Coordinates of C-alpha atoms and ligand atoms in Angstrom, one line a residue:
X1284 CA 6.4 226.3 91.3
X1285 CA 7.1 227.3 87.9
X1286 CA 10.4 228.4 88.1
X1287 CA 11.6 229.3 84.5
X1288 CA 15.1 230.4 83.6
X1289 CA 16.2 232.1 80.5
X1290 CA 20.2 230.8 79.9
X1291 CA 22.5 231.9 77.4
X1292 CA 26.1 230.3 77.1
X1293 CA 28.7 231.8 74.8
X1294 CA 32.1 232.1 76.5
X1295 CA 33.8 230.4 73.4
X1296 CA 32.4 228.9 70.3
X1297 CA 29.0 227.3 71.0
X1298 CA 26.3 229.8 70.8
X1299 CA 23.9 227.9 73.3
X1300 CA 20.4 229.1 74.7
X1301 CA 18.2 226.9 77.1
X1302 CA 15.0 226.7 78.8
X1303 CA 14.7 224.9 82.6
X1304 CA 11.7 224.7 84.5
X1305 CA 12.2 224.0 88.6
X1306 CA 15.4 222.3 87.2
X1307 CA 14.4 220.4 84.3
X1308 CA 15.8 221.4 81.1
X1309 CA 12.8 221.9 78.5
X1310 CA 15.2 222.7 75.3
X1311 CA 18.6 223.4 75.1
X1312 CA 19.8 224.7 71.8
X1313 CA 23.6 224.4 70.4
X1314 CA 24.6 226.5 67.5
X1315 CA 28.4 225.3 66.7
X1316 CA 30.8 228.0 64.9
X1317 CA 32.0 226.2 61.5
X1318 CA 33.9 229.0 60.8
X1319 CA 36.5 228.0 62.8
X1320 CA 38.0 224.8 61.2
X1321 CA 39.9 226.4 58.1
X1322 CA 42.2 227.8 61.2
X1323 CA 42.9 224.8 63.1
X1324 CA 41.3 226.4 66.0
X1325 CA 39.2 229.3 67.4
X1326 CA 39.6 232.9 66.0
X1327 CA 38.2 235.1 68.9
X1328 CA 37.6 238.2 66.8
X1329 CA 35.3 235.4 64.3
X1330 CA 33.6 233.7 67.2
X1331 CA 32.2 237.3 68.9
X1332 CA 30.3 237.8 65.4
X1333 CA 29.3 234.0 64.6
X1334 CA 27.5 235.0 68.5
X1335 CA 26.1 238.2 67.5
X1336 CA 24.4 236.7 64.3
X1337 CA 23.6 232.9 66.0
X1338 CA 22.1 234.8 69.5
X1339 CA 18.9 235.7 68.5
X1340 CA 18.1 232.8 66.4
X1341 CA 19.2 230.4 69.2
X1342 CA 17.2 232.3 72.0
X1343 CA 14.1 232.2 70.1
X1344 CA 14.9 228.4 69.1
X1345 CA 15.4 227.6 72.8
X1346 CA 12.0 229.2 73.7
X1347 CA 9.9 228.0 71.0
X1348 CA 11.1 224.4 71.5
X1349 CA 10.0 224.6 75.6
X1350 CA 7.2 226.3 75.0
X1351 CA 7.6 228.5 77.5
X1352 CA 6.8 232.3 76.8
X1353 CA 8.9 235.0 77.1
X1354 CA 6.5 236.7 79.8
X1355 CA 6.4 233.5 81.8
X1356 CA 10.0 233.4 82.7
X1357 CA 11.1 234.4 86.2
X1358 CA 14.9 235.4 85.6
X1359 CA 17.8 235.5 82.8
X1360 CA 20.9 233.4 83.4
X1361 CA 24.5 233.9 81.3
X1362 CA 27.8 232.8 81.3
X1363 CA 29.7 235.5 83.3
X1364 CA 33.3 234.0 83.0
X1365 CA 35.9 232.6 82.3
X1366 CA 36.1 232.5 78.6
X1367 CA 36.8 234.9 75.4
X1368 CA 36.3 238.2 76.9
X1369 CA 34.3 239.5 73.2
X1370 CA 32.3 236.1 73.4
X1371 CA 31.7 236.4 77.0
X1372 CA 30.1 240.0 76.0
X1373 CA 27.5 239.4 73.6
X1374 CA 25.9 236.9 76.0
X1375 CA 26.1 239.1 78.8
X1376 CA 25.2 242.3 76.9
X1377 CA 22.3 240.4 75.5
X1378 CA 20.9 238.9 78.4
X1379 CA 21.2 242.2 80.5
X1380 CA 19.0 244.1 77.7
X1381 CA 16.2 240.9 78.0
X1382 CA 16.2 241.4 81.9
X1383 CA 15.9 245.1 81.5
X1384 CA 13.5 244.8 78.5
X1385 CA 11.2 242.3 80.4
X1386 CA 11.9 243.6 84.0
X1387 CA 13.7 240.2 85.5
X1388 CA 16.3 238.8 87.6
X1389 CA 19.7 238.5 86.1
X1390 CA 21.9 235.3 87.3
X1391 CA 25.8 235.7 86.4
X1392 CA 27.0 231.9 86.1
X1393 CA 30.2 230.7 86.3
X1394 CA 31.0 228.4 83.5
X1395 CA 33.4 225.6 84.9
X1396 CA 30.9 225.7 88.3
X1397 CA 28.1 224.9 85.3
X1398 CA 30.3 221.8 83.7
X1399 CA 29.9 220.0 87.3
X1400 CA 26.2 221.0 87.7
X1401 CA 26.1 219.3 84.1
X1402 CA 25.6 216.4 86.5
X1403 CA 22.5 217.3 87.9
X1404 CA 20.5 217.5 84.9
X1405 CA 17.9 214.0 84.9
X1406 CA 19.1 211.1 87.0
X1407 CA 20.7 210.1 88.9
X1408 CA 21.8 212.5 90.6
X1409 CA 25.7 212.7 92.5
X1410 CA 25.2 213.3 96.3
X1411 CA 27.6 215.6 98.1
X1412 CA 30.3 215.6 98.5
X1413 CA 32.0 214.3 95.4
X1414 CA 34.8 215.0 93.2
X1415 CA 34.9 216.2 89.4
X1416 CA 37.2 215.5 86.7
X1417 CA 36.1 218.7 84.8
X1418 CA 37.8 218.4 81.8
X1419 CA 37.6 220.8 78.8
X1420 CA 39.5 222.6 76.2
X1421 CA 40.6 225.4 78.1
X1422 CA 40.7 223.6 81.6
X1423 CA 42.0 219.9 83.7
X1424 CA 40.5 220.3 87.4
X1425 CA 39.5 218.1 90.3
X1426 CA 36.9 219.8 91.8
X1427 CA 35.8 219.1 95.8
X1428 CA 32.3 219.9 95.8
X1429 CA 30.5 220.3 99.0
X1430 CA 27.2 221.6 97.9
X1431 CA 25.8 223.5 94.6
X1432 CA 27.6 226.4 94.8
X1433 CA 30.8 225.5 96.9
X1434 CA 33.3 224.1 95.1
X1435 CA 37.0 223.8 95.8
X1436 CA 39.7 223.2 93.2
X1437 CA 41.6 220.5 94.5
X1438 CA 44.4 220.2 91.3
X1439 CA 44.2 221.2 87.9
X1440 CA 46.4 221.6 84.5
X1441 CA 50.1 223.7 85.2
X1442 CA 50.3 224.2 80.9
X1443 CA 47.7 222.7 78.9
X1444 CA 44.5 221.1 79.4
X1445 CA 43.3 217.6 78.2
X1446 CA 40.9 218.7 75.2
X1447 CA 44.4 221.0 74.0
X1448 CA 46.2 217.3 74.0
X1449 CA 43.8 216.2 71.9
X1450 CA 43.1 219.2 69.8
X1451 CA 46.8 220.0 69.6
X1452 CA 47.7 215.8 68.8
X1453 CA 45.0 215.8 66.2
X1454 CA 46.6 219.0 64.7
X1455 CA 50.1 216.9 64.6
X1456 CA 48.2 214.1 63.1
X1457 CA 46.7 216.7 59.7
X1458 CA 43.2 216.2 61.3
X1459 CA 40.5 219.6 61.5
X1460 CA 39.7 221.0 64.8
X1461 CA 38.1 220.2 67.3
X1462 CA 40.4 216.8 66.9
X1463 CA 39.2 215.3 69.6
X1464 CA 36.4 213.7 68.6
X1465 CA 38.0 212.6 65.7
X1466 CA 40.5 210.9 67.8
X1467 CA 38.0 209.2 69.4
X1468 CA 36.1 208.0 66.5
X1469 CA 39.5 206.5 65.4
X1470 CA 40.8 205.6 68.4
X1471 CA 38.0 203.0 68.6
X1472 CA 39.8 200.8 65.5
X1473 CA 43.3 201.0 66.9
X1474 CA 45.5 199.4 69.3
X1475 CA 46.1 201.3 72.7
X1476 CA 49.5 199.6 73.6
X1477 CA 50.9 200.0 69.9
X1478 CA 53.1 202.6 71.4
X1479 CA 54.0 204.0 74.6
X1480 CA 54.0 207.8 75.3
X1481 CA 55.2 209.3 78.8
X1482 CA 53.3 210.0 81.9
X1483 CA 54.3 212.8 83.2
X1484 CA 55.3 213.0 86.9
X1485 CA 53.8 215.7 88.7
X1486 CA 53.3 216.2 92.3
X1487 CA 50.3 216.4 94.4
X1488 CA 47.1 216.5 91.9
X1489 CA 47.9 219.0 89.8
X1490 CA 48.3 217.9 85.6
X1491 CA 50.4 218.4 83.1
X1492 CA 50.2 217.6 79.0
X1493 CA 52.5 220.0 77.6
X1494 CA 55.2 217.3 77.8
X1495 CA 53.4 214.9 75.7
X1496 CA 52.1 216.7 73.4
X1497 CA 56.4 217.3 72.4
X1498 CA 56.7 213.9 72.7
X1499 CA 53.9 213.2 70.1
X1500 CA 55.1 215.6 67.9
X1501 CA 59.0 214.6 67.7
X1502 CA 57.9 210.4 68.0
X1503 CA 55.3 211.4 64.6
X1504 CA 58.1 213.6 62.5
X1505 CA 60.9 210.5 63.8
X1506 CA 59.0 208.2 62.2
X1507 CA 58.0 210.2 59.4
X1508 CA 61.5 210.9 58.2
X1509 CA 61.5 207.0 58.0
X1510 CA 58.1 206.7 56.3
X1511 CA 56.7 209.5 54.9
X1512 CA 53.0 207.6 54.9
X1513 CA 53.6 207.0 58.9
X1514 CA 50.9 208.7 60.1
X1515 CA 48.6 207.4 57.1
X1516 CA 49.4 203.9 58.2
X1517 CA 49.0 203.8 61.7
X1518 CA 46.5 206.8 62.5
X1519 CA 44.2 204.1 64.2
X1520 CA 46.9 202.9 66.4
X1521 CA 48.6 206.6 67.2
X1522 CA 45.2 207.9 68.1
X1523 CA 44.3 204.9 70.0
X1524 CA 47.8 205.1 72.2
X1525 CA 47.7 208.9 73.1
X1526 CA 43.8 208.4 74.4
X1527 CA 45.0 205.8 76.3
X1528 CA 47.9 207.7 77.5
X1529 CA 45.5 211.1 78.4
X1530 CA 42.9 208.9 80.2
X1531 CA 45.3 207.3 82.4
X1532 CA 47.0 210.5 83.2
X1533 CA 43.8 212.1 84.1
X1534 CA 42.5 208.2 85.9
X1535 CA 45.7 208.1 88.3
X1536 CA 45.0 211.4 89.2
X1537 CA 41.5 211.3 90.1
X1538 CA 42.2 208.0 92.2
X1539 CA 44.7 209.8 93.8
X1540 CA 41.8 212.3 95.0
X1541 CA 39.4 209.5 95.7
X1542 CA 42.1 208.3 98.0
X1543 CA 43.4 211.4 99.6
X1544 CA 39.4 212.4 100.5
X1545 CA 37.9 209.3 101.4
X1546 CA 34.9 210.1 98.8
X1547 CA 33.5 207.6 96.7
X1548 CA 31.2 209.6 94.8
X1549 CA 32.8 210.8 91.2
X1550 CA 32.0 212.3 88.6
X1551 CA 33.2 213.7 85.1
X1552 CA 32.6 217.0 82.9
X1553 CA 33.4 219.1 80.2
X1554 CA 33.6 218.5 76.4
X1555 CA 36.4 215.3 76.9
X1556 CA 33.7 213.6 79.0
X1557 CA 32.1 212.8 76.2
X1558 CA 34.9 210.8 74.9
X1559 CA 34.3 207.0 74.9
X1560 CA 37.3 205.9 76.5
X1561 CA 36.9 208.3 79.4
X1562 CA 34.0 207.3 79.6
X1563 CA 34.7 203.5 80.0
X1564 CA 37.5 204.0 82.1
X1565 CA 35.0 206.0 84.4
X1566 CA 33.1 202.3 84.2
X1567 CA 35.7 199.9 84.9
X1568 CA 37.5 202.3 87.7
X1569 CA 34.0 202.9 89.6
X1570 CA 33.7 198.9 89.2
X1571 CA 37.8 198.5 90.9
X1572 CA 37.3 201.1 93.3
X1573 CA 33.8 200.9 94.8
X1574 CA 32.7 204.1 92.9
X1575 CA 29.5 205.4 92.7
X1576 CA 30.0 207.3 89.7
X1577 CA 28.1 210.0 87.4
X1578 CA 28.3 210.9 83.6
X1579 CA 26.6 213.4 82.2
X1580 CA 24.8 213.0 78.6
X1581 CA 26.5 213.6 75.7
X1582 CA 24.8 216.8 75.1
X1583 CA 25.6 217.9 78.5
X1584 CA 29.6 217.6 78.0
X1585 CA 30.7 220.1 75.7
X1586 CA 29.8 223.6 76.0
X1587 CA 25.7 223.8 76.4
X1588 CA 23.2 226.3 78.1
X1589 CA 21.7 223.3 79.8
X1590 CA 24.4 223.0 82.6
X1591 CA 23.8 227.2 82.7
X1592 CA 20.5 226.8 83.5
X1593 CA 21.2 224.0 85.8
X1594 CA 23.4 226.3 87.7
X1595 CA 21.0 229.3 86.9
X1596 CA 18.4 227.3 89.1
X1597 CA 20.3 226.6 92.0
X1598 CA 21.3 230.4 92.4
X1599 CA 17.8 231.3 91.8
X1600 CA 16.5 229.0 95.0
X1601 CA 20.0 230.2 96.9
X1602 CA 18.8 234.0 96.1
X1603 CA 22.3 234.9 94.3
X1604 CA 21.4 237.3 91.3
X1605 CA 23.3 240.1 89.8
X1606 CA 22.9 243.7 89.1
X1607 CA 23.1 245.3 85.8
X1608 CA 26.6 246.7 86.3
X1609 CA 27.7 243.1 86.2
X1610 CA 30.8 242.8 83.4
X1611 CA 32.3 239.0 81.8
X1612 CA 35.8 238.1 83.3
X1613 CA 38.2 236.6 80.8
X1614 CA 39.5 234.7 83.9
X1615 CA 38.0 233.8 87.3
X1616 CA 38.7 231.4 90.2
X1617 CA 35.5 229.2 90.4
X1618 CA 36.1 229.0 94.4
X1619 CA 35.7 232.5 95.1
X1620 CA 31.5 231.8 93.7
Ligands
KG4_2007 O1 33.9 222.0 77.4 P1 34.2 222.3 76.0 O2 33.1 222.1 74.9 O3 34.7 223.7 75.8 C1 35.5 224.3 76.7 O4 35.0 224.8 77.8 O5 36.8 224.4 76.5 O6 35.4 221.3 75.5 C2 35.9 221.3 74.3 C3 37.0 220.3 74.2 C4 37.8 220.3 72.9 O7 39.2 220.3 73.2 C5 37.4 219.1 72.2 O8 38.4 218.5 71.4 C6 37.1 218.2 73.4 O9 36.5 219.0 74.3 N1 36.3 217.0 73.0 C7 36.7 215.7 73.0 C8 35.6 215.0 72.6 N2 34.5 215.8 72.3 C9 35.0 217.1 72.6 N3 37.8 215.2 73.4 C10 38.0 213.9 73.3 N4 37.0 213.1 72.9 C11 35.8 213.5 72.5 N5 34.8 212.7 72.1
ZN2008 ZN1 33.4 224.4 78.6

């Protein structure tokens, strides 16, 4: 068939192009903002011009590294919303000027819809319907999803979402941002039951961490005032404890779902499904539960064109493309795509 999609993801700090061919991804290119860190997390103003400069570089990356031409692809995906509204336009704005420059199909993509497609890129492949645990640094979901493009939030985050627990813990903790995968890579020497931090009780499936995150804060500056080397000593063990304590507020919930909806097909997303306890705990629940469960790789779980294009592909084939007066939304539900 020779279906080839153009996609370009930039709705926050990742400037990301990639290449899929009748839904395999041929490159997918990640150019990550190091600009960033001095701040302890993303300056929007700095992130729209790391995108200006990083966007043609990455595109041309991407299509040298699929070798794939620009005049043999079919259409032009981008990440529509939600995101940072001066991120979200330098994608957009430059993907509408290649569709108008080389006369193709544009294909506005949702980018919280793309973290659960993440899942369909190689094998295997979830069958429907299943539930996601998208979970990323701006969002917590459960996700119903019935087919490729219908999806159903079932409960997500009332304050902050999981990858702000760890960003905002590792902050507490002196650590650079993004702190979550530093909390993971130290998490992996330390003691999860070292010490005990809430679990927040919140009806139905929705989430909550805003609660913890206060309780990490006053436990660390408590003990602190006792030993000023505190969090020197026992990083291992704090980071080791509030992973735990994340992963089984997000595990309960999930169960709950699997339980409330009969389905025993799960899977996980977004950039905290790359973290290693997450993703054991995916493991040895699937393994308690009689899951049939779905990870997607590493490179597939923080923000990446790949899942755009994976998304990009299905609208293509489901004849969904958008016109050139299409603008980026800051904010959008996922279940009105
Ligand atoms: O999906 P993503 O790349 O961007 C958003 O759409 O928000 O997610 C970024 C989040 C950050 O909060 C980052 O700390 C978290 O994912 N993250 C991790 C790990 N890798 C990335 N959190 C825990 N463990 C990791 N290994
Ligand atoms: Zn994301």
């Amino acid at each position: 068939m020779n279906i080839n999609i153009l996609a370009i993801e930039s709705s926050c700090d990742e400037t990301s192009a990639a290449v899929i061919r009748d839904g395999e991804v041929l490159s997918n290119f990640i150019a990550n903002q190091k600009v960033h860190e001095q701040y302890g997390g993303v300056v929007p103003e700095l992130a729209s011009r790391a995108h200006q400069q990083n966007i043609i570089p990455v595109v041309e990356a991407a299509l040298k590294k699929s070798g794939v031409s620009k005049e043999e692809l079919k259409a032009i995906a981008f990440t529509q919303s939600p995101g940072l509204i001066g991120s979200l336009l330098v994608g957009c704005c430059f993907a509408k000027s290649l569709a108008l420059g080389l006369d193709l199909p544009l294909i506005a993509v949702h980018h919280m819809q793309a973290h659960v497609l993440a899942n369909f890129i190689g094998d295997p492949k979830p069958s429907f319907p299943f539930l996601c645990l998208t979970v990323s640094g701006g969002h917590t979901q459960i996700v119903l999803v019935e087919d490729y493009l219908k999806m159903k939030v079932m409960g997500q985050t009332l304050d902050d979402a999981a990858g702000e627990a760890f960003d905002k813990t590792a902050k507490i903790l002196g650590l650079p941002y993004p702190g979550g995968p530093l909390i993971d890579k130290y998490a992996k020497e330390g003691n999860p039951q070292r010490f005990s931090f809430p679990e927040p009780q919140i009806p139905g499936l929705n989430f909550s961490f805003s609660g913890l995150k206060t309780a990490i804060l006053y436990f660390v500056q408590e003990q602190t005032k006792k030993d000023p080397d505190f969090i020197q000593n026992n990083r291992a063990d704090i980071c080791a404890s509030v992973q735990h304590r994340i992963i089984t507020i997000l595990m309960n919930k999930l169960v709950k779902a699997a339980k409330e909806t009969g389905i025993k097909e799960v899977c996980i997303a977004g950039g905290v499904s790359a973290n290693s306890g997450l993703r054991q705990a995916m493991k040895a629940y699937s393994e308690k539960y009689g899951w049939n469960h779905y990870i997607p790789e590493f490179q597939y779980c923080t923000d990446n064109a790949g899942m755009i294009s994976i998304t990009a592909y299905y609208k293509y084939l489901a004849g969904e493309f958008a016109d050139l007066t299409v603008s980026p939304s800051a904010r959008s539900s996922m279940d009105r795509n």
